[in-house]
Short mmCIF file of N, CA and C in Angstrom, two decimals:
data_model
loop_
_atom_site.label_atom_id
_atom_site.label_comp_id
_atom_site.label_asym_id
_atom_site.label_seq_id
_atom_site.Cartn_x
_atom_site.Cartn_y
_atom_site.Cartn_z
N UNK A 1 1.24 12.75 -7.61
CA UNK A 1 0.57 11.68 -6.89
C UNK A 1 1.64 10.84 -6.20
N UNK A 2 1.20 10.83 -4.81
CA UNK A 2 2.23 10.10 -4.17
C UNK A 2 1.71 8.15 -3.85
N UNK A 3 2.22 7.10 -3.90
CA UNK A 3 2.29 5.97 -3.15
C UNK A 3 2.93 5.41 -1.41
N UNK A 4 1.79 5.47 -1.04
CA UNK A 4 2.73 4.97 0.48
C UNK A 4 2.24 4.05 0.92
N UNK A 5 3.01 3.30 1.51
CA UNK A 5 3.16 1.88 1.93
C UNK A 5 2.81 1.76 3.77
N UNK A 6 1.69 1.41 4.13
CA UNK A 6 1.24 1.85 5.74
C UNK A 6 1.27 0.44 6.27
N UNK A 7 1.95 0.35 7.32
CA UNK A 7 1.47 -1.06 8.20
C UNK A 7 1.14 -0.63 9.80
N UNK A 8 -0.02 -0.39 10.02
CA UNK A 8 -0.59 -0.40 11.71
C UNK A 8 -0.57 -1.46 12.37
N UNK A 9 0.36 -1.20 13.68
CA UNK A 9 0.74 -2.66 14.72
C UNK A 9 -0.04 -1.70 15.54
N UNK A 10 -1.11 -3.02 15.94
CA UNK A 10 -1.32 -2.81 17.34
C UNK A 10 -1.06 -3.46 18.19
N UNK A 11 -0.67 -2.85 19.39
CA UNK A 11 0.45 -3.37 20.53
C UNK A 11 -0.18 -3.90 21.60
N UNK A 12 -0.09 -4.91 21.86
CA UNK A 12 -1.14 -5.28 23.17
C UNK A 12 -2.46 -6.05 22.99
N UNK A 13 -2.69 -6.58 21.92
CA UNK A 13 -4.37 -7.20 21.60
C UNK A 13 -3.87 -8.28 22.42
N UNK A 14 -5.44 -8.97 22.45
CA UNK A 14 -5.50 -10.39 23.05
C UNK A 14 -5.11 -11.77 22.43
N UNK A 15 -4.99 -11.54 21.48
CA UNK A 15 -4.80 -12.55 20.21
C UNK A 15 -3.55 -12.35 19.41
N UNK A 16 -2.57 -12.99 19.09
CA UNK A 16 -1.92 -13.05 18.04
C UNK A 16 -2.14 -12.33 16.31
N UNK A 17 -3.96 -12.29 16.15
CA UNK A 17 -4.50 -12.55 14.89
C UNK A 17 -4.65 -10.21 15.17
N UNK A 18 -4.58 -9.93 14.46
CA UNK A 18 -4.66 -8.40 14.05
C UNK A 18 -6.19 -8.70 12.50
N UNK A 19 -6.45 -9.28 12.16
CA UNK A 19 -6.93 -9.38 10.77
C UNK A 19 -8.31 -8.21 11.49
N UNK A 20 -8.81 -8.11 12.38
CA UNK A 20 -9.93 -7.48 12.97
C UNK A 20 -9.94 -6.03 12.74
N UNK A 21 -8.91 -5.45 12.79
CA UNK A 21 -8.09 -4.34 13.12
C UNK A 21 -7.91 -4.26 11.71
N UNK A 22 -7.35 -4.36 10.76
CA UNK A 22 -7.46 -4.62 9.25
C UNK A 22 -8.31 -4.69 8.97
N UNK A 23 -9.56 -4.90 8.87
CA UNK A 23 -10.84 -4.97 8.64
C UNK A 23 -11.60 -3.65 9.47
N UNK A 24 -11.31 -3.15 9.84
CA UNK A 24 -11.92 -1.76 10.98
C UNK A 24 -11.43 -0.73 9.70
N UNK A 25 -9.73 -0.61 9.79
CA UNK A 25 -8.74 0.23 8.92
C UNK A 25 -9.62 0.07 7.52
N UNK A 26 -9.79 -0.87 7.05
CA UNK A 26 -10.02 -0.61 6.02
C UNK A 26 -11.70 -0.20 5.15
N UNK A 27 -12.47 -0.30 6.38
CA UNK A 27 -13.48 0.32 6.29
C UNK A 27 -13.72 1.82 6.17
N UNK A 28 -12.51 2.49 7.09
CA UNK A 28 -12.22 3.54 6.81
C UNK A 28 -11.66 4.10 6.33
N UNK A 29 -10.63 3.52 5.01
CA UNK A 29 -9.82 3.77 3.84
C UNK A 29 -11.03 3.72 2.55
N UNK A 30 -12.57 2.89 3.16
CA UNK A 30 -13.57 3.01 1.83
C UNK A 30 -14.27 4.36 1.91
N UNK A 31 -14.31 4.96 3.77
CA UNK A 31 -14.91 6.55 3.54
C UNK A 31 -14.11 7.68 3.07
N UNK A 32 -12.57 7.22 1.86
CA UNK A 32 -11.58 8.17 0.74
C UNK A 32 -11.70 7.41 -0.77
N UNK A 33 -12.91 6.76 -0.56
CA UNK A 33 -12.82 6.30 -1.64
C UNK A 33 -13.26 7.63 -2.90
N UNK A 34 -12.61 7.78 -3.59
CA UNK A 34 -12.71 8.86 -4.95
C UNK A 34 -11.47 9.97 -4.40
N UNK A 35 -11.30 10.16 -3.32
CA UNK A 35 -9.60 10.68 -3.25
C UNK A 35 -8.19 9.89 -3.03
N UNK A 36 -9.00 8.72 -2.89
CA UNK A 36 -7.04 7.92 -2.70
C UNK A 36 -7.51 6.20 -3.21
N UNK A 37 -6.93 5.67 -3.73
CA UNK A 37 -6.86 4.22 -4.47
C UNK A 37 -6.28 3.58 -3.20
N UNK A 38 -6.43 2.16 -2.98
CA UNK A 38 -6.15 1.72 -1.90
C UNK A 38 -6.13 0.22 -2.04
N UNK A 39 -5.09 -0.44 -1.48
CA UNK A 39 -4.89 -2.19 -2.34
C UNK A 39 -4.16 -3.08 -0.51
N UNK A 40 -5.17 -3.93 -0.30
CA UNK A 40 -5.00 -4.75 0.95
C UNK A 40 -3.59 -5.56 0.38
N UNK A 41 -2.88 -5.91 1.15
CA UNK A 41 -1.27 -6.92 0.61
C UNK A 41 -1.74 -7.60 2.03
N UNK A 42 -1.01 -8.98 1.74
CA UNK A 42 -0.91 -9.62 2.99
C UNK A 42 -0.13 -9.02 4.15
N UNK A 43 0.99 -8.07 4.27
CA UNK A 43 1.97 -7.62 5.15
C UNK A 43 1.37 -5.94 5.36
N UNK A 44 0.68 -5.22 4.58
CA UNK A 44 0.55 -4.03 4.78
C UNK A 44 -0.69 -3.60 3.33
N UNK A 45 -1.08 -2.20 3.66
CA UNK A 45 -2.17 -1.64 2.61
C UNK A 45 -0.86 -0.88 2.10
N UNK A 46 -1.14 -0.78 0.60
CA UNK A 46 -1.20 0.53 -0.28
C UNK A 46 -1.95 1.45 -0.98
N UNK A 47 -1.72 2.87 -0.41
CA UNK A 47 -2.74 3.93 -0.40
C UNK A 47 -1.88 4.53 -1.40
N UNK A 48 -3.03 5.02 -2.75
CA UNK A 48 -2.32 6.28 -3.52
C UNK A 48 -2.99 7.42 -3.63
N UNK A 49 -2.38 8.67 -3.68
CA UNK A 49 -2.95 9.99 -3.83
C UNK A 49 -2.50 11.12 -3.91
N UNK A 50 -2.95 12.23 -3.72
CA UNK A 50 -2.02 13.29 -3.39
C UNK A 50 -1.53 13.13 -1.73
N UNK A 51 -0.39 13.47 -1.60
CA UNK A 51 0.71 13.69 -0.43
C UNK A 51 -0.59 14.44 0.73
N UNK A 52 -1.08 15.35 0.97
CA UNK A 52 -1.89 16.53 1.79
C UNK A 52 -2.83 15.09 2.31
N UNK A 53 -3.55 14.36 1.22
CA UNK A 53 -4.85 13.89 1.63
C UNK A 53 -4.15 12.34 2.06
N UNK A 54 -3.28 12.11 1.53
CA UNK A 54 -2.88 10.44 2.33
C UNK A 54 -2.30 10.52 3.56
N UNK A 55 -1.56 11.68 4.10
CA UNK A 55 -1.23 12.11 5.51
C UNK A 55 -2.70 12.03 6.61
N UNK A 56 -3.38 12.71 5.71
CA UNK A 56 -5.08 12.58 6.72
C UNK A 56 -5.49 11.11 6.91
N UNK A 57 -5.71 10.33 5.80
CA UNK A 57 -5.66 9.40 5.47
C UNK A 57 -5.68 8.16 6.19
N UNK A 58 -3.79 8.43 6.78
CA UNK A 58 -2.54 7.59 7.66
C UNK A 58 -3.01 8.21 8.95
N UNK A 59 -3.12 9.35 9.12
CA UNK A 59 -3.98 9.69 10.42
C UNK A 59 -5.24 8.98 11.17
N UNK A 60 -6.07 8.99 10.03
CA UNK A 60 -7.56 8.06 10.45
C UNK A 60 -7.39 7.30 10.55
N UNK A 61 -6.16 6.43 9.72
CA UNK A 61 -5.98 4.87 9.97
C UNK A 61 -5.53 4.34 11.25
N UNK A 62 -4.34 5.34 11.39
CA UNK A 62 -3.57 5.49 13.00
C UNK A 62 -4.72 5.01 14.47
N UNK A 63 -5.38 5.84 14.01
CA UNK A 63 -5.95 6.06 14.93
C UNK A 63 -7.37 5.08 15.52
N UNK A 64 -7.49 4.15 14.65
CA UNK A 64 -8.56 2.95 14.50
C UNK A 64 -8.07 2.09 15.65
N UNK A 65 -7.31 1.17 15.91
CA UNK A 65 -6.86 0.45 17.06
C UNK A 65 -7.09 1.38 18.52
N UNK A 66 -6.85 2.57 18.50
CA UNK A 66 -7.34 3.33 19.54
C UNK A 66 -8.87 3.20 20.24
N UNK A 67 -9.59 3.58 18.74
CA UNK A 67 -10.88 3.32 19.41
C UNK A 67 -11.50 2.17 19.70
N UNK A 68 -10.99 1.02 19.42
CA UNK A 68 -10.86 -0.31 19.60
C UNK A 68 -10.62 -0.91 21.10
N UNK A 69 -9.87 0.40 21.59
CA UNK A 69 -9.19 -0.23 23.16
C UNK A 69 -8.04 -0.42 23.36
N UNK A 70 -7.08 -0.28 22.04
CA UNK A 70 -5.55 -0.57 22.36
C UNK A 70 -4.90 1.19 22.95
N UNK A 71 -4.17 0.72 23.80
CA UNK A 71 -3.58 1.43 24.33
C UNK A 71 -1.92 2.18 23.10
N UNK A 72 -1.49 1.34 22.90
CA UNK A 72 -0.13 1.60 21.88
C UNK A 72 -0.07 1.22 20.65
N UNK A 73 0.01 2.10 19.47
CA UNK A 73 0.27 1.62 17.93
C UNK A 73 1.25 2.32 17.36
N UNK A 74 1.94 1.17 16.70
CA UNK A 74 2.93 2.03 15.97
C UNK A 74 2.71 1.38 14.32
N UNK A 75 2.51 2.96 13.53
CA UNK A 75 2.64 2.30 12.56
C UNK A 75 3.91 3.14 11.55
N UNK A 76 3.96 2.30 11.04
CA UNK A 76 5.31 1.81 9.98
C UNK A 76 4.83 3.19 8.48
N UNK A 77 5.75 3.78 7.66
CA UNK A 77 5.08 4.21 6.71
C UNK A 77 6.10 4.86 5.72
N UNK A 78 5.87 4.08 4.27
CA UNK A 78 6.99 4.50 3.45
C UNK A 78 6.43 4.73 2.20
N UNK A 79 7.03 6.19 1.85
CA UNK A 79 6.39 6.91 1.47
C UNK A 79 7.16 7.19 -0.09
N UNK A 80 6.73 6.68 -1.51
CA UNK A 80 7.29 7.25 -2.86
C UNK A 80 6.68 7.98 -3.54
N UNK A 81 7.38 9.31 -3.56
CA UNK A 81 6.64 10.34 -4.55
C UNK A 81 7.34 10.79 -5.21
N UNK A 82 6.96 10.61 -6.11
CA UNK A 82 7.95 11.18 -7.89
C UNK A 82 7.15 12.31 -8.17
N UNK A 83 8.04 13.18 -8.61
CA UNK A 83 7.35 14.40 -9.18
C UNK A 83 7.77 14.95 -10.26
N UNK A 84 8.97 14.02 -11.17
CA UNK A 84 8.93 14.06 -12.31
C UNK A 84 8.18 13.58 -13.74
N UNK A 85 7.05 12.99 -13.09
CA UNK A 85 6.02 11.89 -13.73
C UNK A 85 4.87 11.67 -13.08
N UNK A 86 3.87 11.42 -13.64
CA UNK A 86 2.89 10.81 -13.02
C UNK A 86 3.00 9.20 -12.68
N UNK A 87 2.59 8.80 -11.07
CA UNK A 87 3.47 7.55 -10.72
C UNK A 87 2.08 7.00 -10.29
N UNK A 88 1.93 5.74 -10.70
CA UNK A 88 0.93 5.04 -9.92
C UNK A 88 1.07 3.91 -9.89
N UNK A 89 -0.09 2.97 -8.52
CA UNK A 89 0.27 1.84 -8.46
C UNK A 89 0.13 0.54 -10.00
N UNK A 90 -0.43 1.13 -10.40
CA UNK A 90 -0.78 -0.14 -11.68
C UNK A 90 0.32 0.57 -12.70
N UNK A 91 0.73 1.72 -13.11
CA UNK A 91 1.62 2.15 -13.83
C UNK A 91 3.02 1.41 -13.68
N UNK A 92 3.38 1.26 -12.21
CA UNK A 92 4.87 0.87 -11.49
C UNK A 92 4.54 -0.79 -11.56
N UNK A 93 3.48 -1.42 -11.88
CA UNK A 93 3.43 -2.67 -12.21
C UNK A 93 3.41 -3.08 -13.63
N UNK A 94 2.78 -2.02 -14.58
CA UNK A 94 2.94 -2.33 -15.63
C UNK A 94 4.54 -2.29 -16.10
N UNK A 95 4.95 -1.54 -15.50
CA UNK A 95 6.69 -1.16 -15.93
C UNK A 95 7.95 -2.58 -15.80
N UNK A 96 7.32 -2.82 -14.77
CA UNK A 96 7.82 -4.27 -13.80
C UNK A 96 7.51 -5.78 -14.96
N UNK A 97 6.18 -5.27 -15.10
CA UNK A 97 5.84 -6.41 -15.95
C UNK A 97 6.21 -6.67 -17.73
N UNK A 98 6.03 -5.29 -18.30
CA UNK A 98 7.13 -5.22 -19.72
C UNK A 98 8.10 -5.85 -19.94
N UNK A 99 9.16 -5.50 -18.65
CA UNK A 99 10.53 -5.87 -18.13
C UNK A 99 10.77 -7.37 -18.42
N UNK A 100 9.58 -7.62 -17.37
CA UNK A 100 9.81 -8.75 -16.91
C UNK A 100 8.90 -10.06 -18.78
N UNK A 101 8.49 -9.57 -19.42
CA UNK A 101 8.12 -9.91 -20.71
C UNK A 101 9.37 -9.97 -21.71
N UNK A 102 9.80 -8.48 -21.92
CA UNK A 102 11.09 -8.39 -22.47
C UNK A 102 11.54 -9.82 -22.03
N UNK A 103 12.34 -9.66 -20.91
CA UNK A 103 13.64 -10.52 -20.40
C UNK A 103 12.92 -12.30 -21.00
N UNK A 104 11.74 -12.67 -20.83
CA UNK A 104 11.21 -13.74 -21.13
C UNK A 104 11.47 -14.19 -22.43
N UNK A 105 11.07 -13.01 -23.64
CA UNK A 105 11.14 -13.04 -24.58
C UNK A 105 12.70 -13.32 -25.27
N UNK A 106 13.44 -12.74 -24.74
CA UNK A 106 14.74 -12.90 -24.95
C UNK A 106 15.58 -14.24 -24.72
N UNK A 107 14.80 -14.62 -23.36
CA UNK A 107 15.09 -16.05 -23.17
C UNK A 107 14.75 -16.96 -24.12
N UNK A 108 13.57 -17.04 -24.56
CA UNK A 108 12.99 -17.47 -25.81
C UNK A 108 13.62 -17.63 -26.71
N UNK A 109 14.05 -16.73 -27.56
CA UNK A 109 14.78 -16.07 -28.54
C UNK A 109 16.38 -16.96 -28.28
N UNK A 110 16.79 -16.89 -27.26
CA UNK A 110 18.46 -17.63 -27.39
C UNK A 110 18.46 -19.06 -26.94
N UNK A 111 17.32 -19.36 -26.20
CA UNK A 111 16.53 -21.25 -26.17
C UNK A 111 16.65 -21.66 -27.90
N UNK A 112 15.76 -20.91 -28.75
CA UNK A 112 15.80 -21.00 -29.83
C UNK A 112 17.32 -21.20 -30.91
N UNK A 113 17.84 -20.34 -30.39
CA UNK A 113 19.13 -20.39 -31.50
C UNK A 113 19.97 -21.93 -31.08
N UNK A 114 19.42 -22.23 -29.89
CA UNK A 114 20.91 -22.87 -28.83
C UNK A 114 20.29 -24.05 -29.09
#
């Protein structure tokens, strides 16, 4: 299972504001819903799945500002796939967050002695 990180610019709107266009995209990230997990961020979406079906995916998404009327999009796309493990987005947060418990706890622990 791969994680990739997608941000679609569209080039040329009338407005400063893109949130419209984000809201189109992500209507059509709900017709993969049961093949790919999918999480709005303020700067970009994260899509998880297998590698084959999030390429299609990044394709349909691509391609939303098009039918919209924009002439040019470029989108951005970074792509982590581990294949020594099963990797996912709430897994790579839980890992982050242990860490980040540990290290708290420890602080704790030498507040205490000191």
């Amino acid at each position: 299972m791969a994680i990739v990180d997608v941000t679609i610019i569209p080039i040329g709107t009338e407005t400063p504001s893109v949130s419209q266009y984000v809201a189109c995209i992500h209507e059509v990230l709900k017709t993969y819903e049961g093949k790919v997990t999918f999480q709005l961020t303020p700067m970009s979406t994260l899509i998880e799945g297998e590698l084959p079906v999030l390429f299609e995916v990044i394709q349909a998404i691509h391609e939303v500002p098009f039918k919209h009327g924009i002439k040019r999009v470029a989108t951005n796309i970074r792509i982590d796939d581990r294949r020594d493990k099963l990797s996912t987005m709430e897994g790579k947060l839980e890992a982050v967050q242990s860490k980040l418990a540990q290290t708290s706890s420890e602080i704790y622990q030498q507040d205490k002695i000191n």
